[in-house]
Short mmCIF file of C-alpha atoms and ligand atoms in Angstrom, two decimals:
data_model
loop_
_atom_site.label_atom_id
_atom_site.label_comp_id
_atom_site.label_asym_id
_atom_site.label_seq_id
_atom_site.Cartn_x
_atom_site.Cartn_y
_atom_site.Cartn_z
CA MET A 1 -28.77 0.41 -0.41
CA ALA A 2 -27.17 -1.57 2.42
CA LYS A 3 -29.10 -0.17 5.34
CA GLN A 4 -32.86 0.32 5.22
CA LEU A 5 -33.60 4.02 5.53
CA LYS A 6 -36.03 5.09 8.24
CA PRO A 7 -39.52 6.42 7.42
CA GLU A 8 -38.50 10.00 8.28
CA THR A 9 -35.77 9.88 5.64
CA LEU A 10 -38.00 8.13 3.10
CA CYS A 11 -40.66 10.86 3.51
CA VAL A 12 -38.12 13.47 2.49
CA GLN A 13 -35.87 11.61 0.08
CA ALA A 14 -37.45 8.49 -1.45
CA GLY A 15 -38.71 8.21 -5.01
CA TRP A 16 -36.66 10.94 -6.67
CA THR A 17 -32.88 10.57 -6.78
CA PRO A 18 -31.52 13.17 -9.19
CA THR A 19 -28.12 12.72 -10.78
CA LYS A 20 -25.64 15.31 -12.02
CA GLY A 21 -27.31 18.53 -13.09
CA GLU A 22 -30.89 17.29 -12.57
CA PRO A 23 -33.38 19.27 -10.47
CA ARG A 24 -32.96 18.73 -6.73
CA VAL A 25 -36.73 18.95 -6.34
CA LEU A 26 -39.04 16.48 -8.09
CA PRO A 27 -40.18 18.27 -11.26
CA ILE A 28 -43.74 18.29 -12.59
CA TYR A 29 -43.56 16.42 -15.88
CA GLN A 30 -46.52 18.31 -17.30
CA SER A 31 -46.42 16.43 -20.58
CA THR A 32 -48.87 13.94 -22.01
CA THR A 33 -46.25 12.41 -24.27
CA PHE A 34 -42.62 11.34 -24.37
CA LYS A 35 -40.34 11.35 -27.40
CA TYR A 36 -38.39 8.48 -28.98
CA ASP A 37 -35.98 8.39 -31.89
CA THR A 38 -37.20 5.33 -33.73
CA SER A 39 -40.44 3.53 -34.30
CA GLU A 40 -38.78 0.33 -33.05
CA GLN A 41 -38.02 1.90 -29.65
CA MET A 42 -41.66 2.89 -29.21
CA ALA A 43 -42.91 -0.54 -30.32
CA ARG A 44 -40.84 -2.26 -27.62
CA LEU A 45 -42.56 -0.08 -24.99
CA PHE A 46 -46.01 -1.04 -26.23
CA ASP A 47 -45.04 -4.71 -26.03
CA LEU A 48 -43.94 -4.18 -22.40
CA GLU A 49 -40.53 -5.51 -23.46
CA GLU A 50 -38.87 -2.37 -22.20
CA SER A 51 -39.97 0.06 -19.55
CA GLY A 52 -40.17 3.70 -20.45
CA TYR A 53 -42.63 6.53 -20.71
CA PHE A 54 -44.81 7.12 -23.71
CA TYR A 55 -48.17 8.42 -22.58
CA THR A 56 -49.15 9.88 -19.21
CA ARG A 57 -52.36 7.84 -18.91
CA LEU A 58 -50.09 4.81 -18.45
CA GLN A 59 -47.13 6.28 -16.63
CA ASN A 60 -45.60 9.64 -15.84
CA PRO A 61 -42.22 10.27 -14.14
CA THR A 62 -43.65 12.63 -11.50
CA ASN A 63 -46.37 10.17 -10.58
CA ASP A 64 -43.95 7.25 -10.56
CA ALA A 65 -41.57 9.02 -8.19
CA VAL A 66 -44.39 9.73 -5.74
CA ALA A 67 -45.78 6.19 -6.03
CA ALA A 68 -42.26 4.87 -5.37
CA LYS A 69 -42.01 7.02 -2.24
CA ILE A 70 -45.31 5.67 -0.88
CA ALA A 71 -44.27 2.11 -1.78
CA ALA A 72 -40.98 2.61 0.08
CA LEU A 73 -42.83 3.96 3.12
CA GLU A 74 -45.16 0.94 3.13
CA GLY A 75 -42.31 -1.50 2.50
CA GLY A 76 -43.85 -2.66 -0.80
CA VAL A 77 -42.27 -3.45 -4.17
CA ALA A 78 -44.21 -0.92 -6.25
CA GLY A 79 -47.14 1.46 -6.22
CA MET A 80 -49.52 3.14 -8.61
CA LEU A 81 -51.13 6.55 -8.11
CA THR A 82 -54.81 6.96 -8.90
CA SER A 83 -57.08 9.97 -9.28
CA SER A 84 -58.76 9.35 -5.92
CA GLY A 85 -59.00 6.93 -3.03
CA GLN A 86 -62.21 5.60 -4.55
CA ALA A 87 -60.33 4.73 -7.74
CA ALA A 88 -57.57 3.07 -5.70
CA ASN A 89 -60.02 0.76 -3.93
CA PHE A 90 -61.86 0.02 -7.16
CA TYR A 91 -58.65 -0.88 -8.99
CA ALA A 92 -57.34 -2.93 -6.07
CA ILE A 93 -60.39 -5.23 -6.26
CA PHE A 94 -61.10 -5.09 -9.99
CA ASN A 95 -57.51 -6.10 -10.76
CA ILE A 96 -58.32 -9.61 -9.46
CA CYS A 97 -62.13 -9.85 -9.60
CA GLN A 98 -64.37 -10.09 -12.62
CA ALA A 99 -68.09 -10.74 -13.15
CA GLY A 100 -69.07 -13.87 -11.23
CA ASP A 101 -66.42 -13.36 -8.57
CA HIS A 102 -66.92 -12.47 -4.93
CA PHE A 103 -64.93 -10.91 -2.11
CA VAL A 104 -65.31 -10.57 1.64
CA CYS A 105 -65.09 -7.16 3.29
CA SER A 106 -65.08 -5.76 6.78
CA SER A 107 -68.30 -3.83 7.39
CA ALA A 108 -66.31 -1.09 9.16
CA ILE A 109 -65.23 0.88 6.10
CA TYR A 110 -65.56 4.35 4.62
CA GLY A 111 -69.10 5.13 3.37
CA GLY A 112 -67.91 5.75 -0.19
CA THR A 113 -66.20 2.37 -0.28
CA PHE A 114 -69.32 0.75 1.17
CA ASN A 115 -71.39 2.10 -1.75
CA LEU A 116 -68.74 1.25 -4.34
CA PHE A 117 -68.50 -2.34 -3.15
CA GLY A 118 -72.09 -2.95 -2.07
CA VAL A 119 -73.92 -1.24 -4.93
CA THR A 120 -71.82 -0.24 -7.93
CA MET A 121 -69.53 -3.27 -8.13
CA LYS A 122 -72.54 -5.55 -7.76
CA LYS A 123 -73.80 -4.03 -11.01
CA LEU A 124 -70.59 -5.28 -12.62
CA GLY A 125 -71.39 -8.77 -11.36
CA ILE A 126 -68.87 -8.72 -8.52
CA ASP A 127 -70.51 -9.74 -5.26
CA VAL A 128 -69.41 -8.81 -1.75
CA THR A 129 -70.19 -10.12 1.71
CA PHE A 130 -69.71 -7.69 4.59
CA VAL A 131 -68.57 -9.12 7.91
CA SER A 132 -67.93 -7.47 11.26
CA PRO A 133 -64.24 -6.71 11.85
CA ASP A 134 -64.77 -8.36 15.24
CA ALA A 135 -65.91 -11.65 13.66
CA SER A 136 -64.08 -14.78 14.77
CA GLU A 137 -61.87 -16.63 12.29
CA GLU A 138 -64.65 -19.22 11.94
CA GLU A 139 -67.26 -16.55 11.18
CA LEU A 140 -64.95 -14.87 8.69
CA SER A 141 -64.22 -18.20 7.01
CA ALA A 142 -67.92 -18.94 6.71
CA ALA A 143 -68.31 -15.93 4.40
CA PHE A 144 -65.89 -17.40 1.83
CA ARG A 145 -67.09 -19.16 -1.33
CA PRO A 146 -65.24 -21.04 -4.06
CA GLU A 147 -65.34 -17.86 -6.20
CA THR A 148 -64.03 -15.55 -3.41
CA LYS A 149 -60.95 -13.67 -4.59
CA ALA A 150 -60.01 -11.23 -1.82
CA LEU A 151 -60.51 -10.08 1.74
CA PHE A 152 -60.67 -6.33 2.41
CA GLY A 153 -60.57 -4.11 5.51
CA GLU A 154 -59.54 -0.68 6.81
CA THR A 155 -56.74 -0.43 9.38
CA VAL A 156 -58.70 2.20 11.30
CA SER A 157 -62.14 2.71 9.84
CA ASN A 158 -63.50 6.08 8.77
CA PRO A 159 -65.57 7.28 10.62
CA SER A 160 -66.32 4.49 13.13
CA LEU A 161 -62.65 4.13 14.19
CA GLU A 162 -62.70 0.37 14.53
CA VAL A 163 -59.25 -1.19 14.44
CA LEU A 164 -58.66 -4.11 12.09
CA ASP A 165 -56.96 -7.18 13.53
CA ILE A 166 -54.68 -7.41 10.50
CA GLU A 167 -53.00 -10.67 11.53
CA LYS A 168 -56.37 -12.39 12.02
CA PHE A 169 -57.65 -11.17 8.66
CA ALA A 170 -54.39 -12.16 6.92
CA ARG A 171 -54.54 -15.68 8.41
CA VAL A 172 -58.09 -16.22 7.15
CA ALA A 173 -57.36 -14.73 3.71
CA HIS A 174 -54.28 -16.89 3.25
CA ALA A 175 -56.04 -20.02 4.50
CA HIS A 176 -58.45 -19.47 1.59
CA GLY A 177 -55.70 -18.71 -0.93
CA VAL A 178 -56.60 -15.06 -1.45
CA PRO A 179 -54.82 -11.77 -0.68
CA LEU A 180 -55.67 -9.38 2.14
CA ILE A 181 -56.18 -5.82 0.89
CA VAL A 182 -55.98 -3.10 3.54
CA ASP A 183 -57.01 0.55 3.20
CA ASN A 184 -54.36 2.22 5.35
CA THR A 185 -55.53 5.81 4.86
CA PHE A 186 -55.98 6.81 8.51
CA PRO A 187 -52.80 5.56 10.21
CA THR A 188 -50.55 6.15 7.16
CA PRO A 189 -47.32 4.12 7.03
CA ILE A 190 -45.93 6.44 9.73
CA ASN A 191 -48.14 4.71 12.30
CA CYS A 192 -48.78 1.29 10.75
CA ARG A 193 -47.33 -0.76 7.92
CA PRO A 194 -49.88 -3.51 7.21
CA PHE A 195 -47.41 -5.56 5.13
CA GLU A 196 -45.44 -6.24 8.32
CA TRP A 197 -48.56 -7.96 9.69
CA GLY A 198 -49.38 -10.07 6.63
CA ALA A 199 -51.42 -7.79 4.35
CA ASP A 200 -50.66 -8.23 0.65
CA ILE A 201 -51.98 -5.06 -0.97
CA VAL A 202 -52.40 -1.63 0.63
CA THR A 203 -54.56 1.22 -0.65
CA HIS A 204 -54.70 4.89 0.29
CA SER A 205 -56.83 7.91 -0.14
CA THR A 206 -53.84 10.26 -0.41
CA THR A 207 -56.40 13.07 -0.13
CA LYS A 208 -56.14 12.73 3.65
CA TYR A 209 -52.97 12.88 5.80
CA MET A 210 -50.58 12.15 2.94
CA ASP A 211 -51.55 15.33 1.11
CA GLY A 212 -52.33 16.81 4.50
CA HIS A 213 -53.28 20.29 3.32
CA ALA A 214 -56.63 19.50 1.67
CA VAL A 215 -55.43 20.63 -1.75
CA SER A 216 -55.62 17.56 -4.01
CA VAL A 217 -57.76 14.45 -4.27
CA GLY A 218 -55.75 11.32 -4.96
CA GLY A 219 -55.17 7.67 -4.22
CA CYS A 220 -52.54 4.97 -4.32
CA VAL A 221 -52.35 1.17 -4.58
CA VAL A 222 -49.21 -0.50 -3.19
CA ASP A 223 -48.19 -4.11 -3.81
CA SER A 224 -46.14 -5.96 -1.19
CA GLY A 225 -45.00 -8.41 -3.86
CA ASN A 226 -45.57 -11.16 -1.29
CA PHE A 227 -48.70 -12.89 -2.53
CA ASP A 228 -47.99 -16.06 -4.52
CA TRP A 229 -50.52 -15.74 -7.36
CA GLU A 230 -49.11 -18.79 -9.17
CA ALA A 231 -49.77 -21.00 -6.13
CA HIS A 232 -53.47 -20.19 -6.61
CA ALA A 233 -53.37 -19.79 -10.39
CA GLY A 234 -56.89 -21.18 -10.86
CA LYS A 235 -58.32 -18.28 -8.87
CA PHE A 236 -56.38 -15.56 -10.67
CA PRO A 237 -56.52 -16.20 -14.41
CA GLY A 238 -56.05 -12.47 -15.10
CA LEU A 239 -52.57 -12.66 -13.61
CA CYS A 240 -51.57 -16.25 -14.38
CA THR A 241 -52.85 -16.82 -17.93
CA PRO A 242 -52.03 -14.89 -21.12
CA ASP A 243 -53.53 -11.40 -21.55
CA GLU A 244 -54.86 -11.26 -25.11
CA SER A 245 -54.84 -7.48 -24.96
CA TYR A 246 -51.06 -7.69 -24.50
CA HIS A 247 -50.12 -10.21 -27.20
CA GLY A 248 -50.56 -13.15 -24.86
CA LEU A 249 -48.22 -11.92 -22.14
CA THR A 250 -48.65 -13.57 -18.71
CA TYR A 251 -48.09 -11.05 -15.90
CA THR A 252 -46.77 -13.48 -13.28
CA LYS A 253 -44.27 -14.99 -15.74
CA ALA A 254 -43.11 -11.67 -17.18
CA PHE A 255 -43.05 -9.58 -14.01
CA GLY A 256 -42.80 -11.92 -10.97
CA LYS A 257 -43.29 -9.90 -7.78
CA MET A 258 -44.44 -6.92 -9.84
CA ALA A 259 -47.23 -8.87 -11.58
CA TYR A 260 -50.19 -7.35 -9.74
CA ILE A 261 -49.12 -3.70 -10.01
CA THR A 262 -47.98 -4.11 -13.63
CA LYS A 263 -51.36 -5.52 -14.59
CA ALA A 264 -53.10 -2.68 -12.74
CA THR A 265 -51.05 -0.14 -14.69
CA ALA A 266 -50.74 -1.78 -18.10
CA GLN A 267 -54.30 -3.06 -18.30
CA LEU A 268 -56.67 -1.27 -15.91
CA MET A 269 -55.11 2.18 -16.07
CA ARG A 270 -54.76 1.83 -19.83
CA ASP A 271 -58.46 0.99 -20.17
CA LEU A 272 -60.08 3.00 -17.37
CA GLY A 273 -57.71 5.94 -17.15
CA SER A 274 -58.20 7.22 -13.58
CA ILE A 275 -54.74 8.76 -13.40
CA GLN A 276 -53.61 11.35 -10.91
CA SER A 277 -52.52 14.54 -12.65
CA PRO A 278 -48.75 15.18 -12.39
CA MET A 279 -49.55 18.54 -10.80
CA ASN A 280 -51.52 16.83 -8.02
CA ALA A 281 -48.77 14.24 -7.60
CA PHE A 282 -46.30 17.11 -7.11
CA LEU A 283 -48.54 18.63 -4.42
CA LEU A 284 -48.95 15.23 -2.80
CA ASN A 285 -45.19 14.89 -2.68
CA LEU A 286 -44.87 18.20 -0.82
CA GLY A 287 -47.29 16.80 1.74
CA LEU A 288 -45.38 13.53 2.02
CA GLU A 289 -42.17 15.44 2.79
CA THR A 290 -43.63 16.43 6.19
CA LEU A 291 -45.88 13.43 6.86
CA HIS A 292 -43.56 12.16 9.61
CA LEU A 293 -43.79 15.54 11.39
CA ARG A 294 -47.51 16.12 11.01
CA VAL A 295 -48.89 12.68 11.89
CA PRO A 296 -47.43 12.53 15.42
CA ARG A 297 -48.75 16.06 16.08
CA HIS A 298 -52.25 15.07 14.88
CA CYS A 299 -52.12 12.08 17.24
CA ALA A 300 -50.86 14.05 20.25
CA ASN A 301 -53.53 16.73 19.77
CA ALA A 302 -56.27 14.11 19.27
CA GLN A 303 -55.20 12.30 22.42
CA ARG A 304 -55.56 15.51 24.44
CA VAL A 305 -58.93 16.37 22.90
CA ALA A 306 -60.21 12.81 23.45
CA GLU A 307 -59.13 12.97 27.09
CA TYR A 308 -60.88 16.34 27.46
CA LEU A 309 -64.13 14.98 25.99
CA ALA A 310 -63.97 11.83 28.10
CA ALA A 311 -63.57 14.00 31.23
CA HIS A 312 -66.89 15.78 30.54
CA PRO A 313 -69.50 13.05 31.01
CA SER A 314 -72.28 15.55 31.82
CA GLU A 315 -72.11 16.85 28.21
CA VAL A 316 -70.52 14.02 26.27
CA ALA A 317 -72.44 10.74 25.99
CA TRP A 318 -69.56 8.71 24.60
CA VAL A 319 -66.10 9.07 23.06
CA ASN A 320 -64.54 6.67 20.62
CA TYR A 321 -60.78 7.03 20.26
CA CYS A 322 -58.61 3.94 20.35
CA GLY A 323 -55.89 5.87 22.21
CA LEU A 324 -58.12 6.02 25.32
CA PRO A 325 -57.51 3.19 27.80
CA GLY A 326 -60.77 1.29 28.14
CA ASN A 327 -61.64 1.78 24.47
CA LYS A 328 -62.79 -1.47 22.86
CA TYR A 329 -59.86 -1.27 20.41
CA TYR A 330 -57.19 0.04 22.80
CA ASP A 331 -55.24 -3.24 22.93
CA LEU A 332 -55.36 -3.81 19.16
CA ALA A 333 -54.29 -0.20 18.60
CA GLN A 334 -51.36 -0.62 21.01
CA LYS A 335 -50.31 -3.73 19.10
CA TYR A 336 -50.55 -2.36 15.55
CA MET A 337 -50.01 1.36 16.20
CA PRO A 338 -47.96 1.81 19.39
CA HIS A 339 -47.02 5.41 18.47
CA GLY A 340 -50.60 6.55 17.81
CA SER A 341 -53.43 5.78 15.42
CA CYS A 342 -54.72 8.95 13.76
CA GLY A 343 -56.11 12.40 14.55
CA VAL A 344 -59.75 11.49 14.14
CA ILE A 345 -62.11 11.13 17.10
CA ALA A 346 -65.75 10.10 17.10
CA PHE A 347 -68.11 11.13 19.87
CA GLY A 348 -71.76 11.74 20.68
CA LEU A 349 -73.34 14.43 22.85
CA LYS A 350 -76.05 14.04 25.45
CA GLY A 351 -79.16 15.21 23.62
CA GLY A 352 -78.43 13.14 20.53
CA ARG A 353 -78.68 14.20 16.90
CA GLU A 354 -80.13 17.70 17.50
CA ARG A 355 -77.65 18.71 20.17
CA SER A 356 -74.82 17.47 17.95
CA ILE A 357 -75.91 19.72 15.10
CA LYS A 358 -76.24 22.74 17.44
CA PHE A 359 -72.80 22.08 18.87
CA MET A 360 -71.21 21.92 15.44
CA ASP A 361 -72.87 25.16 14.36
CA ALA A 362 -71.46 26.92 17.47
CA LEU A 363 -67.83 26.01 16.73
CA LYS A 364 -65.65 28.92 15.64
CA PHE A 365 -62.46 27.87 13.82
CA VAL A 366 -63.13 24.13 13.94
CA ALA A 367 -65.09 24.16 10.69
CA ILE A 368 -67.89 21.97 9.32
CA VAL A 369 -66.41 20.49 6.16
CA THR A 370 -66.69 17.27 4.19
CA HIS A 371 -63.10 16.43 4.77
CA VAL A 372 -60.98 14.70 7.30
CA ALA A 373 -57.33 14.30 8.15
CA ASP A 374 -55.82 17.60 7.09
CA ALA A 375 -53.94 20.33 8.96
CA ARG A 376 -57.09 22.27 9.90
CA SER A 377 -59.43 20.91 12.57
CA CYS A 378 -62.88 20.09 11.27
CA VAL A 379 -66.11 18.29 12.15
CA LEU A 380 -68.73 16.36 10.26
CA HIS A 381 -72.01 14.65 11.18
CA PRO A 382 -71.95 11.53 8.98
CA ALA A 383 -75.64 10.73 9.43
CA SER A 384 -76.63 14.08 7.91
CA HIS A 385 -73.64 14.49 5.56
CA THR A 386 -71.40 11.74 4.08
CA HIS A 387 -73.64 8.82 5.01
CA ARG A 388 -77.06 10.43 4.51
CA GLN A 389 -78.04 7.88 1.85
CA MET A 390 -77.76 5.10 4.43
CA THR A 391 -80.62 3.90 6.66
CA ASP A 392 -80.15 3.92 10.46
CA GLU A 393 -79.79 0.14 10.23
CA GLN A 394 -77.01 0.39 7.64
CA LEU A 395 -75.37 3.14 9.69
CA LEU A 396 -75.25 0.90 12.74
CA GLU A 397 -73.97 -2.02 10.65
CA ALA A 398 -71.13 0.23 9.46
CA GLY A 399 -70.45 1.21 13.08
CA VAL A 400 -71.79 4.75 12.63
CA ARG A 401 -74.20 5.84 15.34
CA PRO A 402 -76.81 8.38 14.20
CA ASP A 403 -75.50 10.91 16.79
CA LEU A 404 -71.83 10.38 15.84
CA ILE A 405 -69.75 13.53 15.38
CA ARG A 406 -66.49 12.99 13.53
CA LEU A 407 -63.87 15.41 14.78
CA SER A 408 -60.69 15.57 12.75
CA VAL A 409 -58.12 17.12 15.04
CA GLY A 410 -55.67 19.33 13.18
CA ILE A 411 -52.18 20.50 13.97
CA GLU A 412 -53.13 23.83 15.56
CA SER A 413 -52.60 24.37 19.30
CA ALA A 414 -54.44 21.69 21.27
CA ASP A 415 -55.31 24.36 23.84
CA ASP A 416 -57.10 26.44 21.22
CA ILE A 417 -58.96 23.42 19.82
CA ILE A 418 -60.17 22.48 23.31
CA ASP A 419 -61.20 26.10 24.00
CA ASP A 420 -63.29 26.14 20.81
CA ILE A 421 -64.97 22.87 21.79
CA GLU A 422 -65.59 24.15 25.32
CA GLN A 423 -67.28 27.38 24.19
CA ALA A 424 -69.45 25.41 21.74
CA LEU A 425 -70.49 22.98 24.47
CA GLU A 426 -71.39 25.90 26.74
CA SER A 427 -73.34 27.88 24.16
C1 PLP B 501 -61.66 9.33 1.95
C2 PLP B 501 -61.46 7.90 1.98
C3 PLP B 501 -61.57 7.11 0.83
C4 PLP B 501 -61.96 7.70 -0.49
O1 PLP B 501 -60.94 8.53 -0.94
P1 PLP B 501 -61.17 9.78 -1.95
O2 PLP B 501 -59.78 10.28 -2.11
O3 PLP B 501 -62.09 10.73 -1.26
O4 PLP B 501 -61.76 9.22 -3.20
C5 PLP B 501 -61.31 5.77 0.92
N1 PLP B 501 -60.98 5.20 2.10
C6 PLP B 501 -60.87 5.93 3.24
C7 PLP B 501 -60.49 5.25 4.50
C8 PLP B 501 -61.11 7.29 3.23
O5 PLP B 501 -60.99 7.99 4.36
#
């Protein structure tokens, strides 16, 4: 393709290019297995000498088409769908870290990721150091050790809405010879493409805006193909030395820019099996086809709601939305996401925790649900819901105030959303 297609076109068209007589719409390959004529043909697939489908745990055409669409949107070389965002973040790290290794991570991340990294992965012998996303390059560097293998952050953190200085994080990661992995769930590639700012791997919970309708849990890992694993071969033996479970194949030698994602698929997905079902991938693709229409609407509505909340200081103690001038992250958001960040707002009410809970109960169509970033507006109180296993101290470290209400602004009428908020504030 001579000219790079724009994101709007990629949302609709990328990943599935049917030829003569094939379905116009991406089909659901609801099949665990794929047929070959000879034993020799199948053997070449198992040796990774030829690419082709043989078992859906490893690869499935529906999933691959959707992963290719997301990779195209992010500007990466390849992607891999996973069963959830949690699986995506686990695979992204575990693909290059093993027992005895360590990675550095922004403390402003999703609560589920915080537990995965801080508790569960520690049990596997992989250690993590959390650092503030606002840390200076010197402070970030100080967290690195000889066995550090990655740096991780969220473009816009859920639910604290802190904006990652991607260029700063990429500089520090690269100075230490490790990749920067960015969870880009909230902005989506419509608003931010972290690879353009130096990130090496991007992850997504596709459960959120990408699906957009709250119908299927899923995740994705995308490889930029830019990180030079061979230049730091000593740190990444899994990629740069022979894999005994694949007849001594070396991923960097056999697959070049596709080494990281091929290893994730051929080794981790083979062994751990957190695939996305083809049915869910099909639903995700329907969501992706309108991502470029929905995301700007989420942002426009959220901007209006944030401005409304900020204009009611007698009720509202504070509002955190990086689209508001004066927000701590306004300048960073303008730099990395000039067309808008996401539809999620965090705020606290005068009267603290108790008032917040009363307010949420009084809302009519803005529902209390453990979800975020779909078409329907919803609220959540992290301290009593998603983050309830965390102490107040841990909450504050993760940028989550105990009175924080997370409001995910949907794509309904902004007037109606504001009316619902107003009546709940008055009640
Ligand atoms: C929701 C979320 C996850 C986890 O994704 P699941 O699909 O729920 O497993 C990871 N990162 C971010 C930023 C999220 O919002």
